[in-house]
GROMACS .gro file of C-alpha atoms in nm:
model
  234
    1UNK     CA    1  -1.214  -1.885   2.242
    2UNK     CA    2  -1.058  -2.185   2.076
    3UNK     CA    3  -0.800  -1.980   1.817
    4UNK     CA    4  -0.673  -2.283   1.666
    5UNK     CA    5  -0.832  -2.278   1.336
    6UNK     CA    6  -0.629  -1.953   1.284
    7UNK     CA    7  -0.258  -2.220   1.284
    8UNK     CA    8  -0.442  -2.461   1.089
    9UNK     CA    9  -0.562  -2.221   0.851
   10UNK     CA   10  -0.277  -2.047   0.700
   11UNK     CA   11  -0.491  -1.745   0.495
   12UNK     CA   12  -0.644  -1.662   0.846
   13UNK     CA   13  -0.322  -1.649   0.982
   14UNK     CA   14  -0.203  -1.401   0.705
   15UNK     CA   15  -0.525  -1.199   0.713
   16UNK     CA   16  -0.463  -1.172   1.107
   17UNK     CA   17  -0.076  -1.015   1.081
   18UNK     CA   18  -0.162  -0.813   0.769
   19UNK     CA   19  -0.445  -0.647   0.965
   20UNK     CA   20  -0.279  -0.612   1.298
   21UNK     CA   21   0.045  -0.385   1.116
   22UNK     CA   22  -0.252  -0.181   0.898
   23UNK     CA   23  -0.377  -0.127   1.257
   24UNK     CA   24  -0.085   0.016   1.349
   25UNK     CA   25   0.023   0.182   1.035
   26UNK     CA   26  -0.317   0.366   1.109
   27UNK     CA   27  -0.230   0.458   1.435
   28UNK     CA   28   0.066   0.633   1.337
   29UNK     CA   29  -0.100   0.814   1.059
   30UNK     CA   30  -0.341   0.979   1.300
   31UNK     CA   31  -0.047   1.065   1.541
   32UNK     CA   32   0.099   1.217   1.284
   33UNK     CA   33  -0.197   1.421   1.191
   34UNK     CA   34  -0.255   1.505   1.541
   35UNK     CA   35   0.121   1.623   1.556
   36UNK     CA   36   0.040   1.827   1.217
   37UNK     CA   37  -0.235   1.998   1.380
   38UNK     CA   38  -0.052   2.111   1.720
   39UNK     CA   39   0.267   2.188   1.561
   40UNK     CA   40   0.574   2.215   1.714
   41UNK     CA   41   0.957   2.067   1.682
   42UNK     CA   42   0.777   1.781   1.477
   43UNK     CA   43   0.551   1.995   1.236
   44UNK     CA   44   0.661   1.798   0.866
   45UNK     CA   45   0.578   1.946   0.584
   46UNK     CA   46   0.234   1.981   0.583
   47UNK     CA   47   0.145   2.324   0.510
   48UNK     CA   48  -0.203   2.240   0.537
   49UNK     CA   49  -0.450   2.190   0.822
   50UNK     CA   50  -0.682   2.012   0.534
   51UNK     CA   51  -0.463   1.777   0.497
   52UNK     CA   52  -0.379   1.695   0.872
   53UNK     CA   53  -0.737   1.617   0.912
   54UNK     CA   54  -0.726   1.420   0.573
   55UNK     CA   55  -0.484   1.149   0.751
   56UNK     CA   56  -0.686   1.166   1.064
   57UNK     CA   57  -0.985   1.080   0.885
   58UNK     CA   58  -0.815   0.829   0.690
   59UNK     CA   59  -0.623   0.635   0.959
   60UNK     CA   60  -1.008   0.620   1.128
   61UNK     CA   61  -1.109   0.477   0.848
   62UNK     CA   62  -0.814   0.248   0.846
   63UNK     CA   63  -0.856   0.123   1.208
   64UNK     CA   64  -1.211   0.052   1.203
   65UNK     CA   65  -1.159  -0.176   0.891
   66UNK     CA   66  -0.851  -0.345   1.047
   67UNK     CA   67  -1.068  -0.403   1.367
   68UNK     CA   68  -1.321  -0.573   1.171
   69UNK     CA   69  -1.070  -0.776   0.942
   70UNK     CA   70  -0.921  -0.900   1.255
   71UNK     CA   71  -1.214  -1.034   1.388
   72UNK     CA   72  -1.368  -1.208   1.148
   73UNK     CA   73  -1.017  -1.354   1.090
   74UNK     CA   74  -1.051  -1.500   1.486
   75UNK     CA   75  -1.404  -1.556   1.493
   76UNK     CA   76  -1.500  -1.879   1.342
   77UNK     CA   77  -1.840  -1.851   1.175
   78UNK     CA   78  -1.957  -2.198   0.990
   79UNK     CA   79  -2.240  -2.007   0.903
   80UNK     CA   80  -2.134  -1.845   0.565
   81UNK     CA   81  -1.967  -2.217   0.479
   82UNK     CA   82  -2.307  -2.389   0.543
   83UNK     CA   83  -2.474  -2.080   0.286
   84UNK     CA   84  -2.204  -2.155   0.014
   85UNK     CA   85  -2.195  -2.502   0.030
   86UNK     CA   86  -2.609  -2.503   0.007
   87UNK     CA   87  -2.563  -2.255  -0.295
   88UNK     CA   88  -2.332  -2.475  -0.480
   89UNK     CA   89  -2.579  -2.794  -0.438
   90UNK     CA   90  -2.875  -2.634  -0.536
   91UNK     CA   91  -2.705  -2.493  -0.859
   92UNK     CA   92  -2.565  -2.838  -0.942
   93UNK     CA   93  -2.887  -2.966  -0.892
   94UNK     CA   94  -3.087  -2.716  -1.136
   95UNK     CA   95  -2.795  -2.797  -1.376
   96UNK     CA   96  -2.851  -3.125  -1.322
   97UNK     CA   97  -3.205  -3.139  -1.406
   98UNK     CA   98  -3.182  -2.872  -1.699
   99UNK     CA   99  -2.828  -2.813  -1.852
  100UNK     CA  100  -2.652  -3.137  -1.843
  101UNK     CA  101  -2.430  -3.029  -2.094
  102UNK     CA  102  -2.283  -2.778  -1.847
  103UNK     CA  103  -2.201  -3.050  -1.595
  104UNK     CA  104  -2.056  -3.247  -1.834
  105UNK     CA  105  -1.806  -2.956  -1.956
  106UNK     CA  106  -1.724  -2.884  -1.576
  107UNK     CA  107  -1.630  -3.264  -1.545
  108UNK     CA  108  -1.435  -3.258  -1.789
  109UNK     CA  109  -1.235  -2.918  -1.734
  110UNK     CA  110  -1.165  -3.027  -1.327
  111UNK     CA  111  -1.147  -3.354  -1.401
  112UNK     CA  112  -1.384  -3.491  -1.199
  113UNK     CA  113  -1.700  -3.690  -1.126
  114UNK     CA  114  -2.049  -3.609  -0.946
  115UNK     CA  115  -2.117  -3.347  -0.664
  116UNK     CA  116  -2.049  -3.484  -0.343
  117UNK     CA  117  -1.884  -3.873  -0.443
  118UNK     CA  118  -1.816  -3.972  -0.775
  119UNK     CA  119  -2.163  -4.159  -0.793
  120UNK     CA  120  -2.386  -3.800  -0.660
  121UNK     CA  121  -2.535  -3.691  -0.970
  122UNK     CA  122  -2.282  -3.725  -1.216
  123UNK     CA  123  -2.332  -3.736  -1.634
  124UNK     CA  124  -2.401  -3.911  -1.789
  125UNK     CA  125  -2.747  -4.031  -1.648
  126UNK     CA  126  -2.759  -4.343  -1.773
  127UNK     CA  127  -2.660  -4.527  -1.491
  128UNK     CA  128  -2.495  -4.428  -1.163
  129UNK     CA  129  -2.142  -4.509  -1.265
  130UNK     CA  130  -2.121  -4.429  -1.597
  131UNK     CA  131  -1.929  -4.141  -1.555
  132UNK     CA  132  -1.640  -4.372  -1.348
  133UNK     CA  133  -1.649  -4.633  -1.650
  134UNK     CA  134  -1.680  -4.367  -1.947
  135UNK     CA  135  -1.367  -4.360  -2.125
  136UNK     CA  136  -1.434  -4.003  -2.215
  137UNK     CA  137  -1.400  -3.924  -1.846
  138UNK     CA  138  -1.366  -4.215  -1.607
  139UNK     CA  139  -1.281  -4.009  -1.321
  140UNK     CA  140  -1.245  -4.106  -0.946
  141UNK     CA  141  -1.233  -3.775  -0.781
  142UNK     CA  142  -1.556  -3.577  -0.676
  143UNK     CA  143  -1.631  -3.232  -0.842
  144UNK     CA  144  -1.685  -3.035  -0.485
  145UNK     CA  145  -1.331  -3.164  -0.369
  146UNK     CA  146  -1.179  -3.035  -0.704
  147UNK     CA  147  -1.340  -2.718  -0.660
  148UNK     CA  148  -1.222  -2.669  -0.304
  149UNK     CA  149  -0.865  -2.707  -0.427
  150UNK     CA  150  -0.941  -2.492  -0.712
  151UNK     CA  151  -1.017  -2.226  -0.479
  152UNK     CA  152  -0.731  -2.314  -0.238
  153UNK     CA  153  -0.488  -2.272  -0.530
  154UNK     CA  154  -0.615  -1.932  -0.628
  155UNK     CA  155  -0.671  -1.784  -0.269
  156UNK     CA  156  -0.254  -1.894  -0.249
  157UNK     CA  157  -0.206  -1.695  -0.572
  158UNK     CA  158  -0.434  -1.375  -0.419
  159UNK     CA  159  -0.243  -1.377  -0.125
  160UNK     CA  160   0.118  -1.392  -0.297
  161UNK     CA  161  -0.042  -1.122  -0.546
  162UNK     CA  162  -0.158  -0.911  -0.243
  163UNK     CA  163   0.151  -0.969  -0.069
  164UNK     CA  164   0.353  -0.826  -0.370
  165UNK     CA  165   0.189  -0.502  -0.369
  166UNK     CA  166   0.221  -0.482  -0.008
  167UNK     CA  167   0.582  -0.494  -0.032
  168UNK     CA  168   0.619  -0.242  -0.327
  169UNK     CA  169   0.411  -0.010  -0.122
  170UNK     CA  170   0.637  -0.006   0.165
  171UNK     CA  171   0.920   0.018  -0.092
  172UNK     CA  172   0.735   0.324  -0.197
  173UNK     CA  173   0.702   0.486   0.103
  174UNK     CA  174   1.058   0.398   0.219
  175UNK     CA  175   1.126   0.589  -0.124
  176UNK     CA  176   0.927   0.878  -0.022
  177UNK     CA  177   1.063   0.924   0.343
  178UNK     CA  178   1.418   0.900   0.187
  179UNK     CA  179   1.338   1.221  -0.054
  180UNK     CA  180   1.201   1.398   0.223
  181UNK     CA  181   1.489   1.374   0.412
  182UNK     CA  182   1.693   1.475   0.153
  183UNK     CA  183   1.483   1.781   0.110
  184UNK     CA  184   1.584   2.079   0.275
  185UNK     CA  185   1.338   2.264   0.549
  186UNK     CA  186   1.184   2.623   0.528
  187UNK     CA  187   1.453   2.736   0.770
  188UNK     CA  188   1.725   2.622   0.585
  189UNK     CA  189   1.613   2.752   0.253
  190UNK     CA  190   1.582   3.114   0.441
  191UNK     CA  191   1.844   3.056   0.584
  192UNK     CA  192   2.052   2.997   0.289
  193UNK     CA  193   1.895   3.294   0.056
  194UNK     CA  194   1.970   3.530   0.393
  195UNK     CA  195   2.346   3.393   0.368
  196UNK     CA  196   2.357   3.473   0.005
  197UNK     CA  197   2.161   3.864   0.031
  198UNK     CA  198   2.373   3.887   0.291
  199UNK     CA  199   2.726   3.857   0.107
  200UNK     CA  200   2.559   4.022  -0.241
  201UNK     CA  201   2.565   4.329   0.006
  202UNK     CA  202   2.896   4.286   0.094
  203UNK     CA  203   3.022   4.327  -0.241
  204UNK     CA  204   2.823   4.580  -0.315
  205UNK     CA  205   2.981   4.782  -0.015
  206UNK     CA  206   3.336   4.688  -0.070
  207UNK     CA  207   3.301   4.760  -0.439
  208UNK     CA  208   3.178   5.089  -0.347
  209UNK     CA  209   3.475   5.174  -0.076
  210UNK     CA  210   3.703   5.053  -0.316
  211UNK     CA  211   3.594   5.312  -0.585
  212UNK     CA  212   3.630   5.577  -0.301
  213UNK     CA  213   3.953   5.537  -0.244
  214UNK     CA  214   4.021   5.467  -0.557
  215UNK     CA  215   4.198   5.130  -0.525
  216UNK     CA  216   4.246   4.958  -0.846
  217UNK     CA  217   4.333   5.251  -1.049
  218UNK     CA  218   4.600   5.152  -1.337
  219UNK     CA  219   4.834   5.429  -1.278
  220UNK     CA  220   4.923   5.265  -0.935
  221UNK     CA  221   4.874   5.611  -0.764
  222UNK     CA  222   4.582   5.755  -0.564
  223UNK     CA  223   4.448   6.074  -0.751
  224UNK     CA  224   4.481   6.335  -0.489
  225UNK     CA  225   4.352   6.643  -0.715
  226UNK     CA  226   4.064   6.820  -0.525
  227UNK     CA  227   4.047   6.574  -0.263
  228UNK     CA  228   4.166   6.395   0.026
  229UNK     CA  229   4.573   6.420   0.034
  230UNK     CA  230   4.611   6.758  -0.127
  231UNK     CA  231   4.868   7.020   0.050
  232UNK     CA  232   4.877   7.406   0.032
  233UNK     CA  233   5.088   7.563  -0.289
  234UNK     CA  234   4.988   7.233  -0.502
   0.00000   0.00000   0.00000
């Protein structure tokens, strides 16, 4: 397989990583679900087995649409180039023949004149290069180059935009794995509210003992009257 239309085609190129690491982000998601569902020393916090098999489900999902993204980003199909570029003559042509007025506004927004070369159907009609020698538009580039930058420049400006959100979503999930560490587990929650029932009760006893014995009376002395202490002839 000849993969050098991938280098010469930047967006291919791009389409090719981005895939590849959402192949592998969904490869860890269904580890992790897997993981969820066996338990053990790496359990998270999923307290659900609905939503183990929610991320297994999903990063299925995930693969088989990264598969398929990263072939059609190797194969090399002039098929669906052939289709659009048919499509786009027959439409100028039906414009041509019915809407001129259409044509002329698109050759004057790109800037341009005819389909294919400046002299294939271009308005005006009234001879085959009056739309080079108008002065209204006296263009010497060809519409279906204009429009092939066109979409150039805003397949650059889908892939920054795309590119954007890719990197606030990792930001977001860098975010998110940050909090959960900080987060404490079940076992040291219980841990902590056994710790702190655990010294409540030790007060609680100690206060108690004390009042037996009667320390912290204000007189400073231990009242010995009917109790503990006392001595014949007293």
């Amino acid at each position: 397989m000849d993969l050098m239309h991938v280098h010469r085609q930047p967006s291919r190129l791009y389409i090719l990583i981005l895939n590849f690491v959402t192949l592998l982000a969904s490869l860890m998601l269904f580890a992790t679900g897997i993981c969820e569902l066996v338990g053990g020393p790496t359990r998270l916090l999923l307290h659900s087995d609905a939503i183990s098999w929610g991320l297994i489900i999903l990063s299925l999902i995930v693969f088989l649409v990264s598969v398929l993204g990263n072939i059609c980003a190797l194969s090399q199909s002039k098929r669906v180039a052939v289709t659009v570029d048919k499509m786009l003559d027959n439409s100028w042509q039906k414009a041509y023949d019915t809407n001129e007025r259409a044509l002329q506004d698109l050759e004057t927004r790109l800037h341009c004149c005819g389909y294919e070369t400046v002299t294939d159907r271009a308005v005006p009609k009234t001879s085959k290069d009056a739309c080079i020698a108008s002065p209204a538009f006296g263009y010497r580039v060809s519409c279906k180059q204009q429009l092939q930058e066109s979409y150039e420049d805003h397949e650059r400006l889908t892939i920054a935009s795309i590119t954007g959100i890719e990197g606030l979503q990792l930001l977001a999930l860098l975010a998110t794995i940050a909090l959960l560490k900080m987060l404490p587990s079940d076992d040291t929650i219980e841990d902590r509210f056994s710790t702190e029932h655990s010294q409540r009760l030790l007060r609680g006893l100690r206060s108690e003992d004390e009042s037996r014995t009667g320390y912290g009376n204000p007189s400073g002395t231990v009242d010995t009257r009917g109790g503990y202490g006392s001595t014949l002839g007293q």
